[in-house]
Short mmCIF file of C-alpha atoms in Angstrom, two decimals:
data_model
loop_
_atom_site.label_atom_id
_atom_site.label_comp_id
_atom_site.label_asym_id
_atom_site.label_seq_id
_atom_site.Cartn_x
_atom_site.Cartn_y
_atom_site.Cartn_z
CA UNK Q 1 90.60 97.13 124.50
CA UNK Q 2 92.86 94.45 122.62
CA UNK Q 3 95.43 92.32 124.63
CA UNK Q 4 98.70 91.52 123.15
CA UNK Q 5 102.63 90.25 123.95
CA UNK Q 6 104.56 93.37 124.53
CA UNK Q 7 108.80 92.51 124.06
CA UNK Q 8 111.87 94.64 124.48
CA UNK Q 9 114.15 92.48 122.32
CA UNK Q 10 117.73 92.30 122.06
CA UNK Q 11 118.59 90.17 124.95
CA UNK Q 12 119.86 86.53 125.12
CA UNK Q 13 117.70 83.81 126.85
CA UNK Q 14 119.72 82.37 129.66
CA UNK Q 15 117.55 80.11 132.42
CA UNK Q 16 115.05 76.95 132.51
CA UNK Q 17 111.99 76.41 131.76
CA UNK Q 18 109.61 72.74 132.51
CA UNK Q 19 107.35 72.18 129.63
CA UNK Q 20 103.74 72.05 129.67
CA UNK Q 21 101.10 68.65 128.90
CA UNK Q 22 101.07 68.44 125.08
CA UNK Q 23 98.51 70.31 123.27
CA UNK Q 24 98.82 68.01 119.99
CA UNK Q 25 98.37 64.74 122.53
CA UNK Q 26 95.55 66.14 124.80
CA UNK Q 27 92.96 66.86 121.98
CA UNK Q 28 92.63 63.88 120.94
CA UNK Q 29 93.06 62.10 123.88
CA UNK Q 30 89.99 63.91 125.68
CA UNK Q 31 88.23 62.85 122.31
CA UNK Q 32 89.35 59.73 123.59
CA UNK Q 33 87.59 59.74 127.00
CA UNK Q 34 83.87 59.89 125.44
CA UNK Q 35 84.36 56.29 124.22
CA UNK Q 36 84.36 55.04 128.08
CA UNK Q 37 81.49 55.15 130.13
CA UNK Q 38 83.19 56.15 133.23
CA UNK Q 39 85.79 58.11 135.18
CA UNK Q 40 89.26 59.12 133.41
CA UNK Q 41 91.71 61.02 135.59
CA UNK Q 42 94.35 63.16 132.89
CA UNK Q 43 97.42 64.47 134.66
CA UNK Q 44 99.44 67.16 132.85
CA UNK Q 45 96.62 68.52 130.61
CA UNK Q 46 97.61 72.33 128.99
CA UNK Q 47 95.44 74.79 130.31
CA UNK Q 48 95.05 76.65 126.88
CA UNK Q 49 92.32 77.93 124.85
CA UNK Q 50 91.89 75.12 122.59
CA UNK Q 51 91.78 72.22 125.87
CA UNK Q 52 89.28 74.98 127.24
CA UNK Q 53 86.81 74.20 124.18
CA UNK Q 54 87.19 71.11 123.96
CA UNK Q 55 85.99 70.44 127.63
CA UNK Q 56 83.19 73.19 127.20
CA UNK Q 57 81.91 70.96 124.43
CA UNK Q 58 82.54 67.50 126.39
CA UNK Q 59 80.34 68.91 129.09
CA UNK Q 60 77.91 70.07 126.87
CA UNK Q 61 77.81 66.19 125.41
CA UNK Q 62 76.61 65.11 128.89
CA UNK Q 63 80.43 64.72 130.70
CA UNK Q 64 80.72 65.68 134.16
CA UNK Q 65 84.37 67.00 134.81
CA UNK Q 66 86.14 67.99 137.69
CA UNK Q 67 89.60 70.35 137.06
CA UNK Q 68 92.06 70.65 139.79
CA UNK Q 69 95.62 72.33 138.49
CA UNK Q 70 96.34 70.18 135.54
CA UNK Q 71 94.69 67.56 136.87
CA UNK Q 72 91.16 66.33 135.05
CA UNK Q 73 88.65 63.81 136.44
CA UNK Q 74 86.26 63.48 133.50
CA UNK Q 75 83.23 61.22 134.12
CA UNK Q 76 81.38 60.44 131.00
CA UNK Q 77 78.86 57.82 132.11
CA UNK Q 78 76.28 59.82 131.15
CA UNK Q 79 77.52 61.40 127.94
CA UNK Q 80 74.42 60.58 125.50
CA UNK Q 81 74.43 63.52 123.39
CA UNK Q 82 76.25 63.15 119.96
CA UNK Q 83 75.34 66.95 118.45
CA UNK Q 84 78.05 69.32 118.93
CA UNK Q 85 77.16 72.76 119.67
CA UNK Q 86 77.80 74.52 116.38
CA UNK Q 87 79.39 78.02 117.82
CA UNK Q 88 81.64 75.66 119.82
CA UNK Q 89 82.77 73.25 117.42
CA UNK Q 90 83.72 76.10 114.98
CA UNK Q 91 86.67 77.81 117.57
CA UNK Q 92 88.98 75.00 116.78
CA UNK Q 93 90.40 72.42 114.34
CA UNK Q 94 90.03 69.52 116.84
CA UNK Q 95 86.25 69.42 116.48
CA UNK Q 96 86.98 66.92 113.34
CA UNK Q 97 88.07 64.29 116.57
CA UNK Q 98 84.81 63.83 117.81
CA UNK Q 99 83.54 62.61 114.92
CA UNK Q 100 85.51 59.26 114.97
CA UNK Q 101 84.16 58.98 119.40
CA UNK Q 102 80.85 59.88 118.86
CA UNK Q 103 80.42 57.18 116.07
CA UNK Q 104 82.08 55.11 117.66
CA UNK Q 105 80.07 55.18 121.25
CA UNK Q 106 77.18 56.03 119.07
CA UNK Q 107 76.93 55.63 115.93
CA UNK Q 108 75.75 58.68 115.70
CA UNK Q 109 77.85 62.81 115.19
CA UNK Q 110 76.40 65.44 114.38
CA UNK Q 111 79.03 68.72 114.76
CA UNK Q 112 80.13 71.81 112.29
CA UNK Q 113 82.63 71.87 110.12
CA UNK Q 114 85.45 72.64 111.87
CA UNK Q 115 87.33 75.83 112.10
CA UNK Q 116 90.84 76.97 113.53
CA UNK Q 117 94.08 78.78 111.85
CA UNK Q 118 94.34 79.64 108.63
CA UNK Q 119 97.12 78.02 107.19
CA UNK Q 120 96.28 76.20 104.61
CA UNK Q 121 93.60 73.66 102.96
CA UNK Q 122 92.76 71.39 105.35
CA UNK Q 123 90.00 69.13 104.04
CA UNK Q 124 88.07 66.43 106.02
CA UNK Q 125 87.19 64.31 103.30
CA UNK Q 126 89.78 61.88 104.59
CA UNK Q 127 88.03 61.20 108.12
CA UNK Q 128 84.67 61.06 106.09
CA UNK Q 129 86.12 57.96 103.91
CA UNK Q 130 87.39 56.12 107.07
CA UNK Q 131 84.31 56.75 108.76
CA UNK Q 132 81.90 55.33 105.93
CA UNK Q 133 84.65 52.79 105.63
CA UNK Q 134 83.31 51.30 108.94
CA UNK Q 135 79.74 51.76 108.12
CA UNK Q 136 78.69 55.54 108.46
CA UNK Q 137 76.40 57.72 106.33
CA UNK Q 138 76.88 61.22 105.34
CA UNK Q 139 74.85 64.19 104.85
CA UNK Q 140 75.03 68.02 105.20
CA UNK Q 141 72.62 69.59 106.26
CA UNK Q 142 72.01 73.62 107.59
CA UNK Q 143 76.08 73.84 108.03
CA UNK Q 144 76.55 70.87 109.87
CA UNK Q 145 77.78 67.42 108.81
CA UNK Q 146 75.52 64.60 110.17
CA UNK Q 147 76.64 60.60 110.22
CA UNK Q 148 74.59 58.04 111.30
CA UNK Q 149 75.46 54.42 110.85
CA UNK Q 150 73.44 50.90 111.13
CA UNK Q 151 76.10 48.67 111.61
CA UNK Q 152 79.89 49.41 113.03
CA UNK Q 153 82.53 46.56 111.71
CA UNK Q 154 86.11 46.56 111.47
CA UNK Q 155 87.73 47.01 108.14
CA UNK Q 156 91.07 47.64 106.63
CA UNK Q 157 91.66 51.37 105.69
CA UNK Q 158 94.18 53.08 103.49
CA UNK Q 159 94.69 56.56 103.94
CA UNK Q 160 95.44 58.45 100.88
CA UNK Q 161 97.64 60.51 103.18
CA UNK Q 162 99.40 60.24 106.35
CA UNK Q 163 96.53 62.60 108.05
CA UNK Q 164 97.24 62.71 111.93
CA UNK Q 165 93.76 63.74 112.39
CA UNK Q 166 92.42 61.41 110.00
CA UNK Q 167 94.62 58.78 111.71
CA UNK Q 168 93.46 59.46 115.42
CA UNK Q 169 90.13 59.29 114.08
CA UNK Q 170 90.24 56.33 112.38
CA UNK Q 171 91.53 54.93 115.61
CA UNK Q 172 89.18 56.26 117.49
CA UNK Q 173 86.29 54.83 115.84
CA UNK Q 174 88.33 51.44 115.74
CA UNK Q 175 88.03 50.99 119.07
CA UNK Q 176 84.43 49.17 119.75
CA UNK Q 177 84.29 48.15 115.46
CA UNK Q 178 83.46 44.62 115.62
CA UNK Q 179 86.60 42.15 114.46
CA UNK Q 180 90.06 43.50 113.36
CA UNK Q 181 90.85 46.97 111.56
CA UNK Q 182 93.85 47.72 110.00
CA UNK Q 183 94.80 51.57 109.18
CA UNK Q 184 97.27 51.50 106.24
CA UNK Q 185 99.77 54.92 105.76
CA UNK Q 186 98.84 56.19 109.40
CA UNK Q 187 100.92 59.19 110.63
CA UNK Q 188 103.78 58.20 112.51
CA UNK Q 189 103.93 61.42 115.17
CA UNK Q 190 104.46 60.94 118.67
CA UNK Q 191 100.83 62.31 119.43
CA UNK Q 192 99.16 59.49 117.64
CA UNK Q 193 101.46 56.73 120.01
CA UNK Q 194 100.28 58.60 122.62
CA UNK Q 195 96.79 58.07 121.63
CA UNK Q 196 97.41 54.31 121.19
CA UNK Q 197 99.10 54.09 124.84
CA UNK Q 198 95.97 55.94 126.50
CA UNK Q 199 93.42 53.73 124.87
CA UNK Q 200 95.39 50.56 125.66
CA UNK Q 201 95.55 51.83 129.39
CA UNK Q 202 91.81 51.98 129.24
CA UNK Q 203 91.75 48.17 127.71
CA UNK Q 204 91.70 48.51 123.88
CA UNK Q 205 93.40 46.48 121.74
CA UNK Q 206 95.89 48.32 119.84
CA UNK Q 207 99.29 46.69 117.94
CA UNK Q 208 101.55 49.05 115.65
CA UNK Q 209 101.36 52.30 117.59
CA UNK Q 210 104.07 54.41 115.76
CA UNK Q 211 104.83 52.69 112.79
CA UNK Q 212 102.60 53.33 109.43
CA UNK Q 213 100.61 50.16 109.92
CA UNK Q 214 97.98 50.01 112.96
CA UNK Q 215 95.81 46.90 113.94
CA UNK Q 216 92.95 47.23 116.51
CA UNK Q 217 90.54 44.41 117.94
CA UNK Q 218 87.60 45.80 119.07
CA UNK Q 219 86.45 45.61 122.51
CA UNK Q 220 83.21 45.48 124.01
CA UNK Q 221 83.90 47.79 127.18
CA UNK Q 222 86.65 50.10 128.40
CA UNK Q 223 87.86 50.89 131.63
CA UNK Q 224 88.09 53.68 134.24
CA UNK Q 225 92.02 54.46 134.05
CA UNK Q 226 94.78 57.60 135.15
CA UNK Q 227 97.23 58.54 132.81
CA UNK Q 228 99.79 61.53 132.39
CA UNK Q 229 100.41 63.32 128.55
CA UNK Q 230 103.22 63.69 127.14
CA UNK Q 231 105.12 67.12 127.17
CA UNK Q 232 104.42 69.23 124.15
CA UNK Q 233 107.45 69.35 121.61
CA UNK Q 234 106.31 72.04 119.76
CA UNK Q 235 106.49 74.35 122.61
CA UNK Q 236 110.03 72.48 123.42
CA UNK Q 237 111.41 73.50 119.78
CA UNK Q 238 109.82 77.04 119.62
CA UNK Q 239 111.86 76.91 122.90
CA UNK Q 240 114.88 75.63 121.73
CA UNK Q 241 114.77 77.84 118.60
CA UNK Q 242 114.25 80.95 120.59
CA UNK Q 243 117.09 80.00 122.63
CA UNK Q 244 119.49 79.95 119.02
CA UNK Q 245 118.41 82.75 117.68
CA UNK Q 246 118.63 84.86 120.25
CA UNK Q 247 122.42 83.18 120.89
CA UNK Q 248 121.33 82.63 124.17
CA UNK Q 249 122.02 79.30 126.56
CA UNK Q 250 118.61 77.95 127.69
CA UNK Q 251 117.25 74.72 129.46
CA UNK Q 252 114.80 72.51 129.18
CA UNK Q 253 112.93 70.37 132.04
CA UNK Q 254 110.28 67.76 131.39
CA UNK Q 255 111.38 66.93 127.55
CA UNK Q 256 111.38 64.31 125.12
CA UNK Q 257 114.34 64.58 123.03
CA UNK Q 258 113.76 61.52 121.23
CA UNK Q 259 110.93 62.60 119.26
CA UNK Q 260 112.90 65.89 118.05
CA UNK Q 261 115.65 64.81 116.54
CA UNK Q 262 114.94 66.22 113.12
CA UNK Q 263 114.71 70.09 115.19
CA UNK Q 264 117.93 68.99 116.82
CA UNK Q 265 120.11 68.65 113.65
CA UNK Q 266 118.83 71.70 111.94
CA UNK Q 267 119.74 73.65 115.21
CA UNK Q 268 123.35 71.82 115.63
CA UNK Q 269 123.60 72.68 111.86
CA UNK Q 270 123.29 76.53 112.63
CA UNK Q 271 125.67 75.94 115.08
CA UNK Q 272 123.88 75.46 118.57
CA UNK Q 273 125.44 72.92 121.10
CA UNK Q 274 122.63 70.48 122.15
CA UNK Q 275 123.01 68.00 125.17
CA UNK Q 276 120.45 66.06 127.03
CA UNK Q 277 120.16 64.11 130.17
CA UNK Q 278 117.42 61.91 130.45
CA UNK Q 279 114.22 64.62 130.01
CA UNK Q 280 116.58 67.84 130.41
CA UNK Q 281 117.92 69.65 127.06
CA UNK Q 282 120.56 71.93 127.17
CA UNK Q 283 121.33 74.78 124.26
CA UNK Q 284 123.84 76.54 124.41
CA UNK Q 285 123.03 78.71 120.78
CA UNK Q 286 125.82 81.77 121.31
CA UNK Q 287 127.46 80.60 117.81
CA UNK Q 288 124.02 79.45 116.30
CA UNK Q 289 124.52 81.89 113.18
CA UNK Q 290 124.72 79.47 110.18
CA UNK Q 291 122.59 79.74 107.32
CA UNK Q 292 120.46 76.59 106.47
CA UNK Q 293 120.66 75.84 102.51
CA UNK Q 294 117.54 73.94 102.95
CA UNK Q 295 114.67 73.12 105.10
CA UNK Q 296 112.05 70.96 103.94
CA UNK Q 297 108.48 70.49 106.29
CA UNK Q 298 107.48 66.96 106.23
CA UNK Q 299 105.64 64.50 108.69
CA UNK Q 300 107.21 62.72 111.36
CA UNK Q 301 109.75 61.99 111.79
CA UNK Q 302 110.97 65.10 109.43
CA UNK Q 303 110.96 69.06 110.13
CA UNK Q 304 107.66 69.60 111.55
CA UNK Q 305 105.61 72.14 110.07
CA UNK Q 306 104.77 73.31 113.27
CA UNK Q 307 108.11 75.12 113.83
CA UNK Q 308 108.75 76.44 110.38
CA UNK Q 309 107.54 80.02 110.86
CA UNK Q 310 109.75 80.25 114.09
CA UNK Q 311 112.55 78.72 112.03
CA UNK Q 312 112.06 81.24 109.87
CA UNK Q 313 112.15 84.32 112.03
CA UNK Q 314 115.47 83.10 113.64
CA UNK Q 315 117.07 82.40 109.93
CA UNK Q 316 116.40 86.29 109.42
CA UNK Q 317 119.53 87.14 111.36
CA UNK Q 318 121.46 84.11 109.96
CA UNK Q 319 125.19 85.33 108.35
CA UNK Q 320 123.54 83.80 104.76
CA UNK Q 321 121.10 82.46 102.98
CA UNK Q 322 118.29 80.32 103.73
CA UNK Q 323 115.76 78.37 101.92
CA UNK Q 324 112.86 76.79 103.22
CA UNK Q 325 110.20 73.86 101.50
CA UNK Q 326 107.05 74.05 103.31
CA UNK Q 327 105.61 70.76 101.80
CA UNK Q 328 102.17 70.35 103.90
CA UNK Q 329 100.51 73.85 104.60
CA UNK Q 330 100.68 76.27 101.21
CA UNK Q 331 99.46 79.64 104.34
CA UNK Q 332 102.70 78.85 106.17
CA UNK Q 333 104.28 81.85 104.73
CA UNK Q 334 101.57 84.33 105.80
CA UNK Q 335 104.58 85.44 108.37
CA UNK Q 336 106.58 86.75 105.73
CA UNK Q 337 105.21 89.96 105.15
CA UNK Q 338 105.25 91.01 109.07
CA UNK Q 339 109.38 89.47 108.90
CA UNK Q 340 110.08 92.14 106.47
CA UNK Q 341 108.25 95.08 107.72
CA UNK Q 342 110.71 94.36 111.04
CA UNK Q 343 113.25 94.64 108.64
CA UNK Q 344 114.15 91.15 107.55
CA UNK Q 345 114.54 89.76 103.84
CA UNK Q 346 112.22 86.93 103.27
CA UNK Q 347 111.67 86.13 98.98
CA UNK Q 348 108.25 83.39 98.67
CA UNK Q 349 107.05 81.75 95.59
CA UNK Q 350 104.51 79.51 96.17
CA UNK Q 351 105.61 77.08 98.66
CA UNK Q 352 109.18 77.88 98.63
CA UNK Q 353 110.97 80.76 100.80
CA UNK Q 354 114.58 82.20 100.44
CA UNK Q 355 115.64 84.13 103.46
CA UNK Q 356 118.54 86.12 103.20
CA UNK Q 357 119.86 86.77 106.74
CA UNK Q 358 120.41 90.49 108.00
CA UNK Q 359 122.56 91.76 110.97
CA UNK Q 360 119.21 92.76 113.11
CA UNK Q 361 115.60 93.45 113.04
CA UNK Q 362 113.67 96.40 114.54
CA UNK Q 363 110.82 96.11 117.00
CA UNK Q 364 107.57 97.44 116.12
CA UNK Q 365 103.45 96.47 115.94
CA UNK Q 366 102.53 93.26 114.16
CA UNK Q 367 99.99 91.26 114.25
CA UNK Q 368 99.45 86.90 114.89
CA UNK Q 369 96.87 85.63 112.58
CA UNK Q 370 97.59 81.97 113.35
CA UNK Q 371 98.79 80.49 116.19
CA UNK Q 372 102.63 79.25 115.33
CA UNK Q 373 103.04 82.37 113.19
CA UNK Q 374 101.94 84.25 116.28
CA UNK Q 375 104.32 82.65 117.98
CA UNK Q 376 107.37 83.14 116.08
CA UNK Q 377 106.64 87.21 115.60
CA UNK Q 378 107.10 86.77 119.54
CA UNK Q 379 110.36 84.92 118.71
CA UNK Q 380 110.99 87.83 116.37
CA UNK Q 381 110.35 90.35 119.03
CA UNK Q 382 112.84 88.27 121.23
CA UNK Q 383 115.85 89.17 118.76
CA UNK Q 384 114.69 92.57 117.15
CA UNK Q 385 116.26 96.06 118.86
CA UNK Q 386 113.53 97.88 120.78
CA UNK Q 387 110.42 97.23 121.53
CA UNK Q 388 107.51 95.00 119.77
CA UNK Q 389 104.00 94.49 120.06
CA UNK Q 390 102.26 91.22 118.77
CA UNK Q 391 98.28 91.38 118.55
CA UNK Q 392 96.23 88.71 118.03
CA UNK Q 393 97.61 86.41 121.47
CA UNK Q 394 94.47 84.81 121.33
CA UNK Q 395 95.83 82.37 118.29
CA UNK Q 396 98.87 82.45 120.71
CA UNK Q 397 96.96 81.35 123.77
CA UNK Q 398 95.33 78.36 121.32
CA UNK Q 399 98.36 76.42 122.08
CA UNK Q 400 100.95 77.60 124.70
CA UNK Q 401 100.15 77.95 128.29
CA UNK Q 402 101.61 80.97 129.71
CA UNK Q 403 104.77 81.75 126.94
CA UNK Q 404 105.24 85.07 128.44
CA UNK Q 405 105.68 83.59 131.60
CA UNK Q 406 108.14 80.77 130.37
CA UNK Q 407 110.01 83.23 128.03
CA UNK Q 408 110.72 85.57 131.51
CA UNK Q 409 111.77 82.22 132.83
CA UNK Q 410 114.29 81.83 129.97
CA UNK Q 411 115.18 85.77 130.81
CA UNK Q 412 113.03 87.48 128.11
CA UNK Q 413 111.83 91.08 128.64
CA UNK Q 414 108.48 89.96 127.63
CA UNK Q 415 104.95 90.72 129.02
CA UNK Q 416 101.10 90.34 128.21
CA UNK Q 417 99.20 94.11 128.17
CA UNK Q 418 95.85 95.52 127.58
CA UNK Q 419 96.07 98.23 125.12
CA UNK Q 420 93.61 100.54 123.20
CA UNK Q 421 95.99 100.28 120.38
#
């Protein structure tokens, strides 16, 4: 039996929706809680596949953690262990962030590489610089990358890229290094300020949270603390997107428009009115037909890359041509081929795409093999005529909450079957 999104498309989203706890901000963040020996209460946490991991392996690292709603209480007194379980650590990108907490509680890590989507070259060697940067040791050994480290001082780190992972880590590890670290050509997303804000609840010493230049003190000891994530914007603009393409008038509780302004203009550009009242977004996307001559993916604060498959799938029915620039992950386009079998005229060469926009698409079986791809064939589904299926909702599931229960919210014939396909 295989489970999948089942959507009779064709209809315009009109309703509201309140976003879920940020998927991008809670990873790390529950990284975050090993380096305190003590009690953390997390409000708002996304119950999804990849927060589900991550707290399997916590409690397998020696945290005790109580779950109520969306509510965590996450105890980690007696979290000694420092070797990731190896079929664990492989379900999910995120693994990478323990690396920077277990060193820096530690000193010691021992986890798999880590796994995920397939979207692109993703390579760690950046965390593994920052970490020996601060004093760690490498070695691979059986599949699984070991650090140990004798000492644990503060240094100043350049990143050769603006990694967010490598970024959090480096952070991460910051926090007990003895004297002052400075991370040079940090990421700038909202996630990683949202990082910065947690720790410094907890008592860590953190200056330059969302700028490209961070400073940390280290500290000797943290503190027990309760804090509430962020709502995830990546669910807000596959969301907002949805709402466009479908020419639909949509709205959005619980948001944080400030920190999607780049997804804003594009979508005013096609021609969706956008208004917001303090965390409440309105679209109204009934003339959101205009071609987009082009859309380059860059890190915060540009196009995220994120929302460049759903971008895409809504483009297919623009009244043009399109052109996208996916600039950070060369698999983005992997969506492509399952865009044109519904009917839709999508042109890649390397890491450009031309979309030229047709009047409609037609419903029929595709497949997710990542987890924002999988989400925009949904989005797909949402504005081809008849019915689609999309397999693979477990990449789905990785990061959104319940999105055939929002998109029925937003007034989307949409549900999630069992089928024996």
């Amino acid at each position: 039996m295989l489970e999948c999104f089942e959507i009779s498309g064709g209809t315009p989203l009109c309703g509201s929706v309140t976003l879920q706890g940020s998927k991008n901000a809670a990873l790390p963040v529950l990284a975050a809680c090993l380096l305190h020996r003590g009690k953390t209460v997390l409000h708002n946490v996304p119950d999804i596949r990849d927060t589900a991991v991550m707290l399997q392996i916590m409690e397998q690292l020696g945290c005790e953690i109580e779950k109520k709603g969306r509510t965590l209480i996450i105890d980690a007194k007696e979290a000694k262990q420092f070797q990731v379980d190896a079929a664990l650590g492989r379900q999910m990108r995120s693994t990478i962030l323990l690396l920077g907490a277990l060193l820096g509680r530690n000193q010691k890590a021992v986890l798999p590489f880590p796994g995920g989507c397939i979207i692109g070259m993703r390579p760690i060697d950046i965390h593994i610089t920052a970490m020996q940067k601060f004093g760690a040791v490498f070695e691979e050994q059986d599949g699984m990358l070991l650090a140990e480290a004798g000492r644990w001082d503060a240094q100043t780190i350049l990143l050769r890229f603006p990694s967010v992972g490598a970024t959090e880590n480096a952070i991460l590890a910051a926090v007990y290094a003895k004297g002052l670290t400075c991370i040079q050509n940090c990421a700038r997303e909202p996630e990683i300020a949202e990082l910065c804000c947690f720790l410094k609840e907890k008592g860590a010493k953190i200056q330059g949270e969302g700028t490209s230049c961070i400073w940390i003190r280290g500290v000797d000891v943290l503190q027990d603390s309760t804090y509430t994530l962020m709502p995830d914007r990546i669910v807000a603009g596959t969301y907002l997107i949805a709402g466009a393409a479908t020419r639909g008038k949509i709205t959005l509780h619980g948001i944080q428009m400030h920190n999607m302004e780049a997804v804003a203009e594009l979508l005013r550009q096609m021609g969706a009115a956008i208004v917001c009242e303090k965390d409440t977004c309105y679209l109204d996307g009934r003339k959101a037909a205009r071609p987009l001559e082009c859309v380059c993916t860059d890190t915060y604060p540009g196009f995220p890359t994120d929302l460049q498959s759903q971008l895409m799938a809504a483009l297919c029915i623009a009244e043009g041509k399109s052109r996208i620039k996916e600039q950070i992950f060369e698999e983005r386009f992997r969506i492509a081929a399952w865009l044109n079998r519904m009917g839709a005229k999508v042109v890649t060469d390397g890491r450009e795409a031309v979309i030229h926009g047709v009047k409609r698409l037609q419903g029929m079986t595709v497949e997710a093999q990542e987890l924002r791809g999988g989400a925009a064939l949904v989005l797909a589904g949402l504005i081809a005529e008849g019915k689609t299926q999309v397999y693979g909702s477990s990449f789905i599931e990785r990061g959104y909450e319940d999105l055939a229960g929002d998109l029925r919210l937003l007034g989307a014939v949409v549900s999630r079957k069992t089928t024996e396909r």
